[in-house]
XYZ file of N, CA and C in Angstrom:
345
model
N 13.469 13.508 9.665
C 12.244 12.794 10.036
C 11.341 12.678 8.820
N 10.790 11.503 8.644
C 9.907 11.234 7.509
C 8.550 10.794 8.045
N 7.512 11.358 7.499
C 6.158 10.965 7.862
C 5.499 10.281 6.672
N 4.765 9.234 6.988
C 4.040 8.480 5.966
C 2.587 8.386 6.402
N 1.691 8.826 5.547
C 0.273 8.873 5.916
C -0.566 8.214 4.835
N -1.347 7.225 5.250
C -2.244 6.525 4.327
C -3.661 7.101 4.424
N -4.410 6.926 3.348
C -5.816 7.301 3.346
C -6.553 6.457 2.320
N -7.877 6.436 2.437
C -8.687 5.775 1.426
C -9.318 4.468 1.841
N -9.024 3.996 3.034
C -9.644 2.754 3.482
C -11.119 2.945 3.777
N -11.787 1.841 4.031
C -13.207 1.909 4.348
C -13.884 0.576 4.194
N -15.206 0.622 4.181
C -16.032 -0.570 4.059
C -16.561 -0.667 2.628
N -16.412 -1.831 2.039
C -16.872 -2.036 0.670
C -17.431 -3.448 0.546
N -18.381 -3.627 -0.332
C -18.928 -4.963 -0.564
C -18.004 -5.772 -1.454
N -18.088 -7.065 -1.318
C -17.306 -7.956 -2.175
C -17.588 -7.630 -3.639
N -16.522 -7.608 -4.425
C -16.629 -7.246 -5.824
C -16.419 -5.773 -6.092
N -16.392 -4.980 -5.044
C -16.221 -3.549 -5.183
C -14.768 -3.133 -5.308
N -14.563 -1.818 -5.326
C -13.223 -1.259 -5.519
C -12.928 -0.192 -4.472
N -11.656 -0.025 -4.196
C -11.171 1.049 -3.340
C -9.839 1.525 -3.887
N -9.530 2.777 -3.642
C -8.227 3.326 -4.014
C -7.573 3.897 -2.764
N -6.434 3.340 -2.425
C -5.666 3.825 -1.294
C -4.602 4.800 -1.764
N -4.326 5.785 -0.926
C -3.269 6.749 -1.215
C -2.309 6.803 -0.040
N -1.073 7.119 -0.340
C -0.056 7.229 0.701
C 0.894 8.353 0.315
N 1.073 9.300 1.221
C 1.966 10.417 0.970
C 3.091 10.421 1.991
N 4.302 10.586 1.502
C 5.473 10.704 2.368
C 5.925 12.164 2.369
N 6.338 12.627 3.534
C 6.795 14.011 3.648
C 7.889 14.096 4.705
N 8.586 15.242 4.694
C 9.626 15.429 5.692
C 10.990 15.553 5.048
N 11.996 15.051 5.737
C 13.387 15.179 5.288
C 13.686 14.109 4.242
N 13.227 14.388 3.042
C 13.366 13.407 1.966
C 14.164 14.014 0.835
N 15.276 13.379 0.509
C 15.993 13.753 -0.700
C 15.462 12.948 -1.870
N 15.343 11.660 -1.653
C 14.723 10.809 -2.664
C 14.206 9.548 -1.976
N 13.138 9.014 -2.519
C 12.556 7.787 -1.999
C 12.867 6.660 -2.975
N 13.364 5.596 -2.483
C 13.627 4.436 -3.333
C 12.296 3.720 -3.570
N 12.104 2.590 -2.993
C 10.856 1.868 -3.199
C 9.770 2.372 -2.248
N 8.539 2.275 -2.700
C 7.369 2.479 -1.848
C 6.483 1.264 -2.032
N 5.794 0.920 -0.964
C 4.997 -0.291 -1.082
C 3.817 -0.327 -0.147
N 2.932 -1.256 -0.436
C 1.767 -1.516 0.397
C 1.874 -2.910 0.991
N 1.581 -2.972 2.272
C 1.552 -4.227 3.006
C 0.208 -4.311 3.715
N -0.183 -5.499 4.106
C -1.426 -5.625 4.856
C -1.265 -6.666 5.955
N -2.067 -6.462 6.980
C -2.052 -7.397 8.100
C -3.485 -7.669 8.519
N -3.900 -8.914 8.342
C -5.222 -9.344 8.759
C -5.154 -9.812 10.223
N -6.279 -9.826 10.913
C -6.276 -10.256 12.316
C -5.691 -11.653 12.475
N -4.733 -11.782 13.382
C -4.126 -13.064 13.654
C -3.102 -13.521 12.644
N -2.789 -12.661 11.679
C -1.822 -13.043 10.645
C -0.649 -12.075 10.621
N 0.411 -12.500 9.964
C 1.589 -11.656 9.833
C 1.383 -10.614 8.740
N 2.116 -9.545 8.845
C 2.075 -8.529 7.803
C 2.687 -9.108 6.537
N 2.052 -8.823 5.395
C 2.528 -9.378 4.127
C 2.545 -8.305 3.055
N 3.413 -8.508 2.084
C 3.504 -7.585 0.958
C 2.271 -7.702 0.081
N 1.745 -6.551 -0.320
C 0.678 -6.505 -1.317
C 1.279 -6.132 -2.675
N 2.000 -5.011 -2.702
C 2.612 -4.547 -3.936
C 3.661 -3.503 -3.605
N 4.664 -3.397 -4.452
C 5.715 -2.409 -4.267
C 6.105 -1.833 -5.614
N 6.673 -0.626 -5.582
C 7.078 0.035 -6.813
C 8.348 0.820 -6.538
N 9.309 0.720 -7.456
C 10.552 1.462 -7.313
C 10.390 2.877 -7.870
N 11.408 3.695 -7.657
C 11.366 5.055 -8.182
C 11.343 5.057 -9.703
N 11.853 3.991 -10.299
C 11.846 3.877 -11.746
C 10.583 3.268 -12.317
N 9.672 2.863 -11.436
C 8.390 2.339 -11.898
C 8.301 0.824 -11.990
N 9.348 0.124 -11.568
C 9.270 -1.332 -11.572
C 8.359 -1.789 -10.446
N 7.443 -2.702 -10.763
C 6.448 -3.137 -9.786
C 6.618 -4.602 -9.408
N 6.137 -4.913 -8.226
C 6.168 -6.274 -7.716
C 4.871 -6.497 -6.957
N 4.186 -7.600 -7.240
C 2.908 -7.896 -6.613
C 2.931 -9.252 -5.929
N 2.133 -9.369 -4.885
C 1.886 -10.687 -4.324
C 1.073 -11.487 -5.336
N 1.314 -12.774 -5.388
C 0.648 -13.617 -6.378
C -0.868 -13.529 -6.269
N -1.365 -13.392 -5.044
C -2.816 -13.402 -4.835
C -3.480 -12.116 -5.303
N -2.689 -11.064 -5.524
C -3.257 -9.760 -5.828
C -3.062 -9.332 -7.282
N -2.078 -9.919 -7.936
C -1.779 -9.474 -9.291
C -2.983 -9.693 -10.189
N -3.321 -8.670 -10.947
C -4.487 -8.721 -11.813
C -5.682 -8.017 -11.209
N -5.747 -7.948 -9.888
C -6.844 -7.240 -9.229
C -6.375 -5.885 -8.689
N -5.120 -5.825 -8.277
C -4.580 -4.606 -7.667
C -3.567 -3.966 -8.609
N -3.527 -2.651 -8.590
C -2.545 -1.913 -9.386
C -1.896 -0.850 -8.523
N -0.576 -0.883 -8.463
C 0.161 0.128 -7.711
C 0.702 1.152 -8.696
N 0.666 2.412 -8.295
C 1.218 3.472 -9.128
C 1.844 4.519 -8.211
N 2.570 5.420 -8.825
C 3.365 6.337 -8.004
C 3.515 7.671 -8.704
N 3.500 8.737 -7.919
C 3.793 10.086 -8.403
C 5.040 10.548 -7.666
N 6.169 10.462 -8.322
C 7.437 10.790 -7.661
C 7.499 12.264 -7.250
N 6.910 13.129 -8.047
C 6.943 14.557 -7.728
C 6.208 14.870 -6.432
N 5.203 14.045 -6.118
C 4.402 14.256 -4.915
C 4.763 13.294 -3.798
N 5.767 12.440 -4.026
C 6.136 11.417 -3.029
C 4.906 10.637 -2.575
N 4.097 10.261 -3.541
C 2.827 9.609 -3.255
C 2.722 8.306 -4.028
N 2.153 7.311 -3.375
C 1.912 6.026 -4.015
C 0.438 5.677 -3.840
N -0.116 5.014 -4.831
C -1.526 4.654 -4.843
C -1.672 3.141 -4.996
N -2.774 2.637 -4.495
C -3.113 1.233 -4.702
C -4.576 1.158 -5.115
N -4.792 0.835 -6.374
C -6.143 0.626 -6.882
C -6.510 -0.831 -6.679
N -7.553 -1.073 -5.929
C -7.962 -2.439 -5.613
C -9.339 -2.698 -6.212
N -9.406 -3.666 -7.098
C -10.660 -4.045 -7.760
C -11.037 -5.473 -7.398
N -12.278 -5.817 -7.644
C -12.769 -7.175 -7.382
C -12.389 -7.633 -5.982
N -12.658 -6.794 -5.024
C -12.266 -7.092 -3.646
C -13.018 -8.290 -3.093
N -12.309 -9.030 -2.253
C -12.848 -10.237 -1.635
C -12.841 -10.072 -0.110
N -13.693 -10.795 0.582
C -13.668 -10.700 2.058
C -12.289 -10.988 2.650
N -11.535 -11.851 2.005
C -10.198 -12.169 2.521
C -9.197 -11.044 2.323
N -9.591 -9.999 1.616
C -8.739 -8.812 1.506
C -8.871 -7.904 2.719
N -9.794 -8.219 3.611
C -9.989 -7.421 4.808
C -8.728 -7.425 5.656
N -8.225 -6.226 5.964
C -6.970 -6.100 6.706
C -6.698 -4.625 6.956
N -5.698 -4.374 7.779
C -5.129 -3.034 7.869
C -4.032 -2.952 6.823
N -4.120 -1.945 5.985
C -3.151 -1.760 4.908
C -2.156 -0.677 5.322
N -0.884 -1.033 5.264
C 0.187 -0.139 5.650
C 1.009 0.267 4.435
N 1.454 1.503 4.454
C 2.346 2.003 3.418
C 3.757 2.091 3.988
N 4.727 1.774 3.168
C 6.127 1.871 3.568
C 6.895 2.653 2.518
N 7.812 3.487 2.993
C 8.667 4.264 2.095
C 10.118 4.011 2.485
N 10.907 3.616 1.513
C 12.332 3.369 1.739
C 13.114 4.627 1.378
N 13.687 5.265 2.406
C 14.459 6.484 2.232
C 15.868 6.199 2.740
N 16.844 6.307 1.841
C 18.233 5.946 2.160
C 18.238 4.496 2.659
N 18.717 4.246 3.852
C 18.798 2.874 4.372
C 17.674 2.565 5.352
N 16.743 3.466 5.500
C 15.666 3.275 6.477
C 14.334 3.048 5.782
N 13.447 2.324 6.455
C 12.069 2.113 5.991
C 11.138 2.798 6.984
N 10.271 3.623 6.444
C 9.326 4.347 7.272
C 7.923 3.814 6.995
N 7.168 3.623 8.072
C 5.831 3.051 7.985
C 4.763 4.073 8.364
N 3.637 3.957 7.704
C 2.474 4.696 8.132
C 1.757 3.937 9.234
N 0.684 4.535 9.755
C -0.060 3.916 10.841
C -1.115 2.941 10.335
N -1.360 2.952 9.051
C -2.291 1.997 8.469
C -3.676 2.557 8.241
N -4.370 1.947 7.299
C -5.758 2.284 7.027
C -6.547 0.977 6.887
N -7.696 0.918 7.518
C -8.465 -0.319 7.571
C -9.330 -0.475 6.324
N -9.230 -1.638 5.725
C -10.097 -2.017 4.605
C -10.938 -3.204 5.055
N -12.239 -3.044 4.968
C -13.148 -4.116 5.341
C -14.014 -4.453 4.137
N -13.982 -5.716 3.738
C -14.770 -6.171 2.598
C -15.850 -7.104 3.113
N -17.093 -6.712 2.921
C -18.217 -7.517 3.403
C -18.682 -8.484 2.315
N -19.163 -9.627 2.756
C -19.620 -10.646 1.792
C -21.090 -10.478 1.451
């Protein structure tokens, strides 16, 4: 069993910054990719950024340059530094961890950006 827990969401004004954290724990031998996804009201869940165990990163076009994903493999933790936040970034942000052939999801953390 693998648990994934996000933290760091909250309310921020447009132009502000937030740092999200996600920790995976449980029956983990190794984690392949970890990533952040978000789902705004009435929209589908979409990729924000992902990072492999080797540090290769992938960003959504709308986020690259404003968001930075990083990872601490020793702690099974991934971070998302979000700068220059916009109201359209408002969403529930979910963390995903790929362990073996399965993907495990956290319950999400709400980010609200006020204009």
